[in-house]
C-alpha cells in the first residue's frame, strides 16, 4: 500500500476515533482544489461573504437584494434564514442559478435551543453536568439541522466577571476551568461525532477574544488587560472549544492591546492558527470589519478589509467590505490572491464535510422538521436540564419543598408570564410553547391558583400591591416571581444598576412583612444585587430564564419532585459597587482583614459576595472531611486527591464536589484559589463516599514570569467543598 494512502487512512482513523481538533478531510482536498481552479476572483470573494436575509436582524444593518447576490455568486453564505421551505428556495438559487452551483452555508444563533428552548447558557452553566449540557446542545443542533440550518453561531464562551454586561447570559460565567469544560461539551453536542450528519451543525466558538471583559461592563467597550491575564483567565475556553473540534471561530467587536480582534493578527494568526493549530475558518462579527473605522485603526472601509483579511479573517459578516473592495486590494497588491485561495479552501472544505455538494438539500426535509421540532422527547430533556439549572440560594426553616394542601398565593409580574421565559437569543422559540410558572403549578396541584401580577417588571406603579397583599393574607405560603425582562440581558443590554427593576423589591419586602413564608422565584439573565430580599425572604430560587419547560421545572423543585443541585457559575454581588467581583482573586499585599484599617476593603460594604461562585443549597445537607493529597507523579495522575463526602440530611441528594488549589508562592502573584476539577455525587441519607480526583501537572501550571506555561515547585493548598467558600483543606509540596 502506497505510503500516502496509508497516512491518509491513519489520519482518517484518528479523526473518527477521537473527537479532536477539526482537520479538513484529505479525501476532499482534490475536489476542493479542482473547484477552486475553476473559480473567478469574484466567485472566490463571494465565498468569503456572509449576508443576513431580511428574516431577522441581529445587528445594525440589513441588506436588500441578497437573492441577486446569491445568483451572481457575490454571496456564498447566509444567516438568519431557516425553515426547510425558505432554505430550500435559497439553496435552489445557489445550486441551480449560479455558474458553479456551490451550495450555501446557512447560519443562525442557536444559542440555547432552536424551537425547544433550553435554559439560557448562564442558567445551564449552573447545572455543572457536562452530559446534560452536551445533550442540550445536541438537541438544539438536531432541531436546527431539521429546519434547514447547517451552522450555528455558538457556543459563546466568553469568560465574564461583570454582571453589568448583558451578554453574561450567553456564557458560562466567571470561571476559566468550568467555562472550558462547558465550551468543549457544547462543541461536542453541536457537531456530534462527525460533521455531515443531519443532526449536527458547524459550531462557531465566539467571541474571540476576551469580549467578556469590557471596561465598565458596557457592551462593545474597550478590553484592556495584560497578555498574562488574557492567557490565564480568558483564552482557555476558546482553546478548549478548538481542541474539541470547533469548525469555525467568530472574532469579537472589542480591541485587545489596542488592535480590534477583527484585525488582530496576533490573536488570529499567531495564537489561534499557529499556536493552537486551528484549521477551520474565521468569521467576523456583524459588520465588525466596518467598525474598525470607528475604532480609528484604519482610515476607511477598504483599509479595514485589508487589515482584517491580512490578519487572518476568512469571512465578512454583513459588512460587504470583502465584496466591495477585496478585488481592488488584490489588484493593488495589498492582498494576495494566494491567501484568498487559502480562505476559500477552508470554507469549501467545510461545505464538503457537511455533505452539501452531495446533497445541497440534505438539511431541508420537511417530514424530519415536523417530527423533530418540539418533540415530547426534546421537551422532556429540556425539563430535566431546566431542573438541574435551578439554584437554591436560601431555604430558612425548610420552607421548601412545599407540601401539597398548603394554600398558595402566586404573585408577581413573572408568575403567569410566558413571553419572557425563552430569554434573549431565543432562536425560533415561541413563547406560546412555554409552560408558565402558574401553568406548571396548576397542572401539578390539579387546581387553579390565585395569581396576582401586582406590578410590571419595570414600572413605578404600585396600584396592584393591595390585591397582592390581600391574596397573601389568605394564603399559607406566598410564591413571588420577580426578575428582569428577557431583553434586559443579552447583546447591547448592559445595566449600570443590577438591582431588581421597578418596584419589585418593594413588593417582595411588603409581602415579607405579612409574616407568611415568602418563596422568591428569580427569573433573570445576570447576577442581581438583592441584599434586602436575601435577608428577608424565607426561600430564594435562582431560575434564570429556563425556556419552554420553565413552569414544570420550577414546580418540580418547589414541591421536591427534584432536589435542587444547581451551583452558581458567577458570584452574586451585594452591590454593583463591588464589581468586578470573582472568587479567584489575588491576595494583594494587604489582604482583607475586617479588624485592620490598612487592608484591601471598603468602608461601607463587605468584600464578600452575597452568594459566592459554586454556591447552591440542597434539600439535604452534606459534610466534607479533610482532603488528602499524594504526589503520584504518574502522567495521568500527577497528584491524587481524596475527600470523604457525607449526606448528613434526611433525603437523597446530589452534591457537586469542587476542588480548588492555591499556589502559595509563584514567580508572579497567584489567585487565592482556582477551580481545577469537580465531580457530582448522589448520596442517600447517611451515606458517605470517598471522592477521588486525579490532577495533572497542567493543573498546577501557569504563565510564569517568563510567560512560559509551566509549573514551579513549592507548596500548594488543596481545597474541597460544595462551593468556593466553605472548604476543607490540606497542603502538598511538589
Ligand atoms: C451579533 C452578535 C453575535 C451573533 C451575530 C449574528 O452582533 O454579536 O454573537 O452571532 O451578530 O447574529
GROMACS .gro file of C-alpha atoms in nm, residues 230-553:
model
  324
  230UNK     CA    1  -0.568   3.710   2.879
  231UNK     CA    2  -0.397   3.375   2.857
  232UNK     CA    3  -0.456   3.275   3.218
  233UNK     CA    4  -0.823   3.359   3.254
  234UNK     CA    5  -0.987   3.428   2.915
  235UNK     CA    6  -0.822   3.209   2.648
  236UNK     CA    7  -0.867   2.853   2.782
  237UNK     CA    8  -1.238   2.818   2.691
  238UNK     CA    9  -1.171   2.924   2.329
  239UNK     CA   10  -0.882   2.678   2.313
  240UNK     CA   11  -1.093   2.403   2.469
  241UNK     CA   12  -1.356   2.460   2.201
  242UNK     CA   13  -1.092   2.438   1.927
  243UNK     CA   14  -0.944   2.122   2.083
  244UNK     CA   15  -1.297   1.975   2.091
  245UNK     CA   16  -1.317   2.024   1.714
  246UNK     CA   17  -1.492   2.357   1.661
  247UNK     CA   18  -1.503   2.414   1.286
  248UNK     CA   19  -1.533   2.795   1.289
  249UNK     CA   20  -1.440   3.088   1.512
  250UNK     CA   21  -1.601   3.431   1.534
  251UNK     CA   22  -1.393   3.731   1.631
  252UNK     CA   23  -1.518   3.989   1.879
  253UNK     CA   24  -1.605   4.357   1.842
  254UNK     CA   25  -1.359   4.473   2.110
  255UNK     CA   26  -0.998   4.572   2.074
  256UNK     CA   27  -0.726   4.382   2.255
  257UNK     CA   28  -0.394   4.551   2.324
  258UNK     CA   29  -0.510   4.840   2.107
  259UNK     CA   30  -0.599   4.634   1.799
  260UNK     CA   31  -0.959   4.526   1.728
  261UNK     CA   32  -0.986   4.146   1.744
  262UNK     CA   33  -1.132   4.161   1.392
  263UNK     CA   34  -0.795   4.277   1.258
  264UNK     CA   35  -0.568   4.135   1.524
  265UNK     CA   36  -0.307   3.916   1.356
  266UNK     CA   37  -0.153   3.818   1.690
  267UNK     CA   38  -0.483   3.672   1.809
  268UNK     CA   39  -0.597   3.516   1.482
  269UNK     CA   40  -0.274   3.404   1.319
  270UNK     CA   41  -0.011   3.372   1.593
  271UNK     CA   42  -0.227   3.219   1.866
  272UNK     CA   43  -0.536   3.067   1.703
  273UNK     CA   44  -0.379   2.927   1.388
  274UNK     CA   45  -0.012   2.878   1.461
  275UNK     CA   46  -0.009   2.806   1.834
  276UNK     CA   47  -0.338   2.618   1.863
  277UNK     CA   48  -0.339   2.468   1.511
  278UNK     CA   49  -0.690   2.580   1.420
  279UNK     CA   50  -0.773   2.468   1.063
  280UNK     CA   51  -1.132   2.588   1.022
  281UNK     CA   52  -1.238   2.933   0.911
  282UNK     CA   53  -1.267   3.264   1.096
  283UNK     CA   54  -1.573   3.485   1.052
  284UNK     CA   55  -1.610   3.845   1.169
  285UNK     CA   56  -1.892   3.951   1.393
  286UNK     CA   57  -2.172   4.159   1.244
  287UNK     CA   58  -2.008   4.446   1.044
  288UNK     CA   59  -1.709   4.406   1.275
  289UNK     CA   60  -1.473   4.481   0.985
  290UNK     CA   61  -1.653   4.808   0.901
  291UNK     CA   62  -1.639   4.910   1.266
  292UNK     CA   63  -1.260   4.922   1.266
  293UNK     CA   64  -1.304   5.265   1.105
  294UNK     CA   65  -1.484   5.375   1.426
  295UNK     CA   66  -1.206   5.215   1.631
  296UNK     CA   67  -0.974   5.451   1.449
  297UNK     CA   68  -0.717   5.196   1.337
  298UNK     CA   69  -0.793   5.237   0.962
  299UNK     CA   70  -0.889   5.537   0.756
  300UNK     CA   71  -1.166   5.376   0.550
  301UNK     CA   72  -1.354   5.052   0.485
  302UNK     CA   73  -1.119   4.934   0.212
  303UNK     CA   74  -0.825   4.957   0.455
  304UNK     CA   75  -1.039   4.780   0.715
  305UNK     CA   76  -1.088   4.491   0.473
  306UNK     CA   77  -0.716   4.469   0.408
  307UNK     CA   78  -0.629   4.480   0.780
  308UNK     CA   79  -0.887   4.211   0.862
  309UNK     CA   80  -0.806   3.982   0.572
  310UNK     CA   81  -0.430   4.003   0.622
  311UNK     CA   82  -0.479   3.934   0.994
  312UNK     CA   83  -0.641   3.602   0.901
  313UNK     CA   84  -1.011   3.687   0.866
  314UNK     CA   85  -1.177   3.449   0.618
  315UNK     CA   86  -1.538   3.566   0.608
  316UNK     CA   87  -1.702   3.909   0.629
  317UNK     CA   88  -2.034   3.900   0.817
  318UNK     CA   89  -2.275   4.154   0.674
  319UNK     CA   90  -2.016   4.423   0.612
  320UNK     CA   91  -1.995   4.370   0.231
  321UNK     CA   92  -1.640   4.503   0.255
  322UNK     CA   93  -1.474   4.199   0.102
  323UNK     CA   94  -1.733   4.209  -0.177
  324UNK     CA   95  -1.680   4.580  -0.245
  325UNK     CA   96  -1.304   4.621  -0.205
  326UNK     CA   97  -1.104   4.295  -0.191
  327UNK     CA   98  -1.068   4.261  -0.570
  328UNK     CA   99  -0.917   4.612  -0.589
  329UNK     CA  100  -0.690   4.532  -0.294
  330UNK     CA  101  -0.561   4.228  -0.487
  331UNK     CA  102  -0.502   4.446  -0.796
  332UNK     CA  103  -0.303   4.689  -0.577
  333UNK     CA  104  -0.104   4.403  -0.429
  334UNK     CA  105  -0.231   4.479  -0.079
  335UNK     CA  106  -0.395   4.136  -0.054
  336UNK     CA  107  -0.251   3.822  -0.217
  337UNK     CA  108  -0.483   3.603  -0.426
  338UNK     CA  109  -0.291   3.304  -0.287
  339UNK     CA  110  -0.421   3.399   0.058
  340UNK     CA  111  -0.772   3.436  -0.078
  341UNK     CA  112  -0.738   3.085  -0.219
  342UNK     CA  113  -0.647   2.955   0.129
  343UNK     CA  114  -0.952   3.125   0.282
  344UNK     CA  115  -1.182   2.991   0.009
  345UNK     CA  116  -1.044   2.639   0.060
  346UNK     CA  117  -1.119   2.648   0.433
  347UNK     CA  118  -1.482   2.731   0.356
  348UNK     CA  119  -1.521   2.485   0.068
  349UNK     CA  120  -1.372   2.206   0.281
  350UNK     CA  121  -1.641   2.256   0.542
  351UNK     CA  122  -1.915   2.263   0.278
  352UNK     CA  123  -1.779   1.929   0.155
  353UNK     CA  124  -1.752   1.798   0.514
  354UNK     CA  125  -2.119   1.882   0.565
  355UNK     CA  126  -2.205   1.680   0.253
  356UNK     CA  127  -2.364   1.979   0.084
  357UNK     CA  128  -2.207   1.905  -0.255
  358UNK     CA  129  -2.352   1.553  -0.248
  359UNK     CA  130  -2.696   1.677  -0.143
  360UNK     CA  131  -2.746   2.055  -0.103
  361UNK     CA  132  -3.098   1.991   0.031
  362UNK     CA  133  -2.998   1.732   0.295
  363UNK     CA  134  -3.098   1.970   0.578
  364UNK     CA  135  -3.432   2.050   0.409
  365UNK     CA  136  -3.651   1.753   0.490
  366UNK     CA  137  -4.000   1.877   0.582
  367UNK     CA  138  -4.104   1.546   0.741
  368UNK     CA  139  -3.796   1.542   0.966
  369UNK     CA  140  -3.860   1.907   1.052
  370UNK     CA  141  -4.216   1.826   1.159
  371UNK     CA  142  -4.125   1.522   1.366
  372UNK     CA  143  -3.814   1.669   1.532
  373UNK     CA  144  -3.914   2.015   1.648
  374UNK     CA  145  -4.064   2.037   1.998
  375UNK     CA  146  -4.090   1.658   2.023
  376UNK     CA  147  -4.201   1.513   2.357
  377UNK     CA  148  -3.850   1.368   2.396
  378UNK     CA  149  -3.692   1.710   2.345
  379UNK     CA  150  -3.931   1.874   2.590
  380UNK     CA  151  -3.855   1.606   2.848
  381UNK     CA  152  -3.482   1.671   2.809
  382UNK     CA  153  -3.545   2.044   2.841
  383UNK     CA  154  -3.739   1.989   3.163
  384UNK     CA  155  -3.459   1.774   3.305
  385UNK     CA  156  -3.180   2.020   3.237
  386UNK     CA  157  -3.401   2.309   3.347
  387UNK     CA  158  -3.449   2.148   3.687
  388UNK     CA  159  -3.074   2.093   3.712
  389UNK     CA  160  -3.012   2.460   3.631
  390UNK     CA  161  -3.209   2.594   3.928
  391UNK     CA  162  -3.000   2.715   4.222
  392UNK     CA  163  -3.143   2.713   4.575
  393UNK     CA  164  -2.993   3.027   4.732
  394UNK     CA  165  -3.183   3.033   5.061
  395UNK     CA  166  -3.417   2.798   5.247
  396UNK     CA  167  -3.482   2.914   5.604
  397UNK     CA  168  -3.672   2.677   5.834
  398UNK     CA  169  -3.706   2.429   5.547
  399UNK     CA  170  -3.969   2.643   5.383
  400UNK     CA  171  -3.903   2.430   5.074
  401UNK     CA  172  -4.004   2.182   4.950
  402UNK     CA  173  -4.367   2.293   4.975
  403UNK     CA  174  -4.633   2.049   5.090
  404UNK     CA  175  -4.942   1.985   4.875
  405UNK     CA  176  -5.253   2.106   5.055
  406UNK     CA  177  -5.095   2.433   5.171
  407UNK     CA  178  -5.283   2.733   5.024
  408UNK     CA  179  -5.057   2.916   4.781
  409UNK     CA  180  -5.076   3.280   4.672
  410UNK     CA  181  -4.884   3.325   4.348
  411UNK     CA  182  -4.775   3.685   4.300
  412UNK     CA  183  -4.553   3.893   4.073
  413UNK     CA  184  -4.509   4.012   3.716
  414UNK     CA  185  -4.343   3.684   3.609
  415UNK     CA  186  -4.584   3.450   3.786
  416UNK     CA  187  -4.804   3.385   3.483
  417UNK     CA  188  -4.575   3.531   3.219
  418UNK     CA  189  -4.470   3.325   2.916
  419UNK     CA  190  -4.316   3.581   2.679
  420UNK     CA  191  -4.002   3.636   2.890
  421UNK     CA  192  -3.935   3.271   2.972
  422UNK     CA  193  -3.747   3.198   2.647
  423UNK     CA  194  -3.491   3.464   2.737
  424UNK     CA  195  -3.279   3.654   2.487
  425UNK     CA  196  -3.120   3.486   2.181
  426UNK     CA  197  -3.420   3.256   2.172
  427UNK     CA  198  -3.372   3.116   1.821
  428UNK     CA  199  -3.702   3.015   1.662
  429UNK     CA  200  -3.859   2.969   2.004
  430UNK     CA  201  -4.220   3.060   2.055
  431UNK     CA  202  -4.325   3.184   2.399
  432UNK     CA  203  -4.666   3.026   2.345
  433UNK     CA  204  -4.498   2.686   2.364
  434UNK     CA  205  -4.371   2.769   2.714
  435UNK     CA  206  -4.518   2.640   3.038
  436UNK     CA  207  -4.553   2.937   3.272
  437UNK     CA  208  -4.491   2.904   3.644
  438UNK     CA  209  -4.865   2.937   3.703
  439UNK     CA  210  -4.942   2.663   3.447
  440UNK     CA  211  -4.678   2.435   3.596
  441UNK     CA  212  -4.814   2.479   3.946
  442UNK     CA  213  -5.180   2.439   3.848
  443UNK     CA  214  -5.104   2.126   3.646
  444UNK     CA  215  -4.909   1.973   3.934
  445UNK     CA  216  -5.163   2.067   4.205
  446UNK     CA  217  -5.467   1.992   3.989
  447UNK     CA  218  -5.631   2.316   4.088
  448UNK     CA  219  -5.634   2.683   3.991
  449UNK     CA  220  -5.413   2.917   4.190
  450UNK     CA  221  -5.497   3.271   4.292
  451UNK     CA  222  -5.244   3.466   4.085
  452UNK     CA  223  -5.186   3.840   4.123
  453UNK     CA  224  -4.945   4.024   3.893
  454UNK     CA  225  -4.917   4.315   4.142
  455UNK     CA  226  -4.684   4.521   3.921
  456UNK     CA  227  -4.484   4.523   3.599
  457UNK     CA  228  -4.120   4.420   3.585
  458UNK     CA  229  -4.007   4.774   3.524
  459UNK     CA  230  -4.257   5.038   3.631
  460UNK     CA  231  -4.323   5.263   3.931
  461UNK     CA  232  -4.691   5.167   3.951
  462UNK     CA  233  -4.778   5.003   4.285
  463UNK     CA  234  -5.155   5.010   4.239
  464UNK     CA  235  -5.161   4.629   4.223
  465UNK     CA  236  -4.999   4.588   4.565
  466UNK     CA  237  -5.320   4.591   4.776
  467UNK     CA  238  -5.467   4.298   4.583
  468UNK     CA  239  -5.139   4.110   4.625
  469UNK     CA  240  -5.127   4.175   4.999
  470UNK     CA  241  -5.490   4.068   5.025
  471UNK     CA  242  -5.416   3.739   4.848
  472UNK     CA  243  -5.115   3.691   5.073
  473UNK     CA  244  -5.326   3.734   5.387
  474UNK     CA  245  -5.545   3.440   5.284
  475UNK     CA  246  -5.258   3.206   5.192
  476UNK     CA  247  -5.035   2.967   5.386
  477UNK     CA  248  -4.736   3.038   5.164
  478UNK     CA  249  -4.650   3.309   4.912
  479UNK     CA  250  -4.463   3.241   4.590
  480UNK     CA  251  -4.345   3.565   4.429
  481UNK     CA  252  -4.191   3.559   4.079
  482UNK     CA  253  -3.975   3.862   4.003
  483UNK     CA  254  -3.672   3.948   3.794
  484UNK     CA  255  -3.584   4.121   3.468
  485UNK     CA  256  -3.734   4.117   3.122
  486UNK     CA  257  -3.560   3.889   2.874
  487UNK     CA  258  -3.429   4.190   2.679
  488UNK     CA  259  -3.262   4.340   2.988
  489UNK     CA  260  -2.977   4.097   2.923
  490UNK     CA  261  -2.813   3.980   2.603
  491UNK     CA  262  -2.640   4.193   2.340
  492UNK     CA  263  -2.638   4.571   2.380
  493UNK     CA  264  -2.814   4.531   2.719
  494UNK     CA  265  -2.565   4.642   2.983
  495UNK     CA  266  -2.716   4.770   3.310
  496UNK     CA  267  -2.542   5.024   3.533
  497UNK     CA  268  -2.761   4.905   3.822
  498UNK     CA  269  -2.810   4.534   3.886
  499UNK     CA  270  -3.095   4.555   4.136
  500UNK     CA  271  -3.447   4.430   4.067
  501UNK     CA  272  -3.600   4.679   3.822
  502UNK     CA  273  -3.906   4.888   3.904
  503UNK     CA  274  -4.092   4.837   4.235
  504UNK     CA  275  -4.042   4.460   4.256
  505UNK     CA  276  -3.814   4.472   4.560
  506UNK     CA  277  -4.071   4.680   4.745
  507UNK     CA  278  -4.339   4.425   4.654
  508UNK     CA  279  -4.130   4.139   4.792
  509UNK     CA  280  -4.043   4.324   5.112
  510UNK     CA  281  -4.408   4.417   5.174
  511UNK     CA  282  -4.502   4.051   5.126
  512UNK     CA  283  -4.230   3.954   5.373
  513UNK     CA  284  -4.383   4.194   5.627
  514UNK     CA  285  -4.702   3.982   5.629
  515UNK     CA  286  -4.510   3.725   5.832
  516UNK     CA  287  -4.611   3.448   5.593
  517UNK     CA  288  -4.338   3.228   5.436
  518UNK     CA  289  -4.226   3.403   5.118
  519UNK     CA  290  -4.060   3.200   4.841
  520UNK     CA  291  -3.887   3.425   4.587
  521UNK     CA  292  -3.852   3.281   4.237
  522UNK     CA  293  -3.595   3.485   4.042
  523UNK     CA  294  -3.611   3.499   3.661
  524UNK     CA  295  -3.318   3.697   3.524
  525UNK     CA  296  -3.024   3.694   3.286
  526UNK     CA  297  -2.746   3.806   3.517
  527UNK     CA  298  -2.646   3.803   3.887
  528UNK     CA  299  -2.860   4.061   4.070
  529UNK     CA  300  -2.780   4.264   4.381
  530UNK     CA  301  -3.072   4.191   4.616
  531UNK     CA  302  -2.934   4.221   4.974
  532UNK     CA  303  -3.267   4.316   5.134
  533UNK     CA  304  -3.454   4.026   4.976
  534UNK     CA  305  -3.164   3.797   5.067
  535UNK     CA  306  -3.218   3.899   5.429
  536UNK     CA  307  -3.597   3.897   5.448
  537UNK     CA  308  -3.722   3.620   5.217
  538UNK     CA  309  -3.778   3.271   5.360
  539UNK     CA  310  -3.651   3.095   5.047
  540UNK     CA  311  -3.496   3.204   4.718
  541UNK     CA  312  -3.467   3.007   4.391
  542UNK     CA  313  -3.249   3.138   4.110
  543UNK     CA  314  -3.420   3.004   3.796
  544UNK     CA  315  -3.264   3.228   3.526
  545UNK     CA  316  -3.465   3.200   3.201
  546UNK     CA  317  -3.545   2.831   3.175
  547UNK     CA  318  -3.725   2.828   2.840
  548UNK     CA  319  -4.001   2.601   2.715
  549UNK     CA  320  -4.036   2.381   3.025
  550UNK     CA  321  -3.977   2.656   3.283
  551UNK     CA  322  -4.303   2.621   3.476
  552UNK     CA  323  -4.277   2.244   3.507
  553UNK     CA  324  -3.913   2.254   3.615
   0.00000   0.00000   0.00000
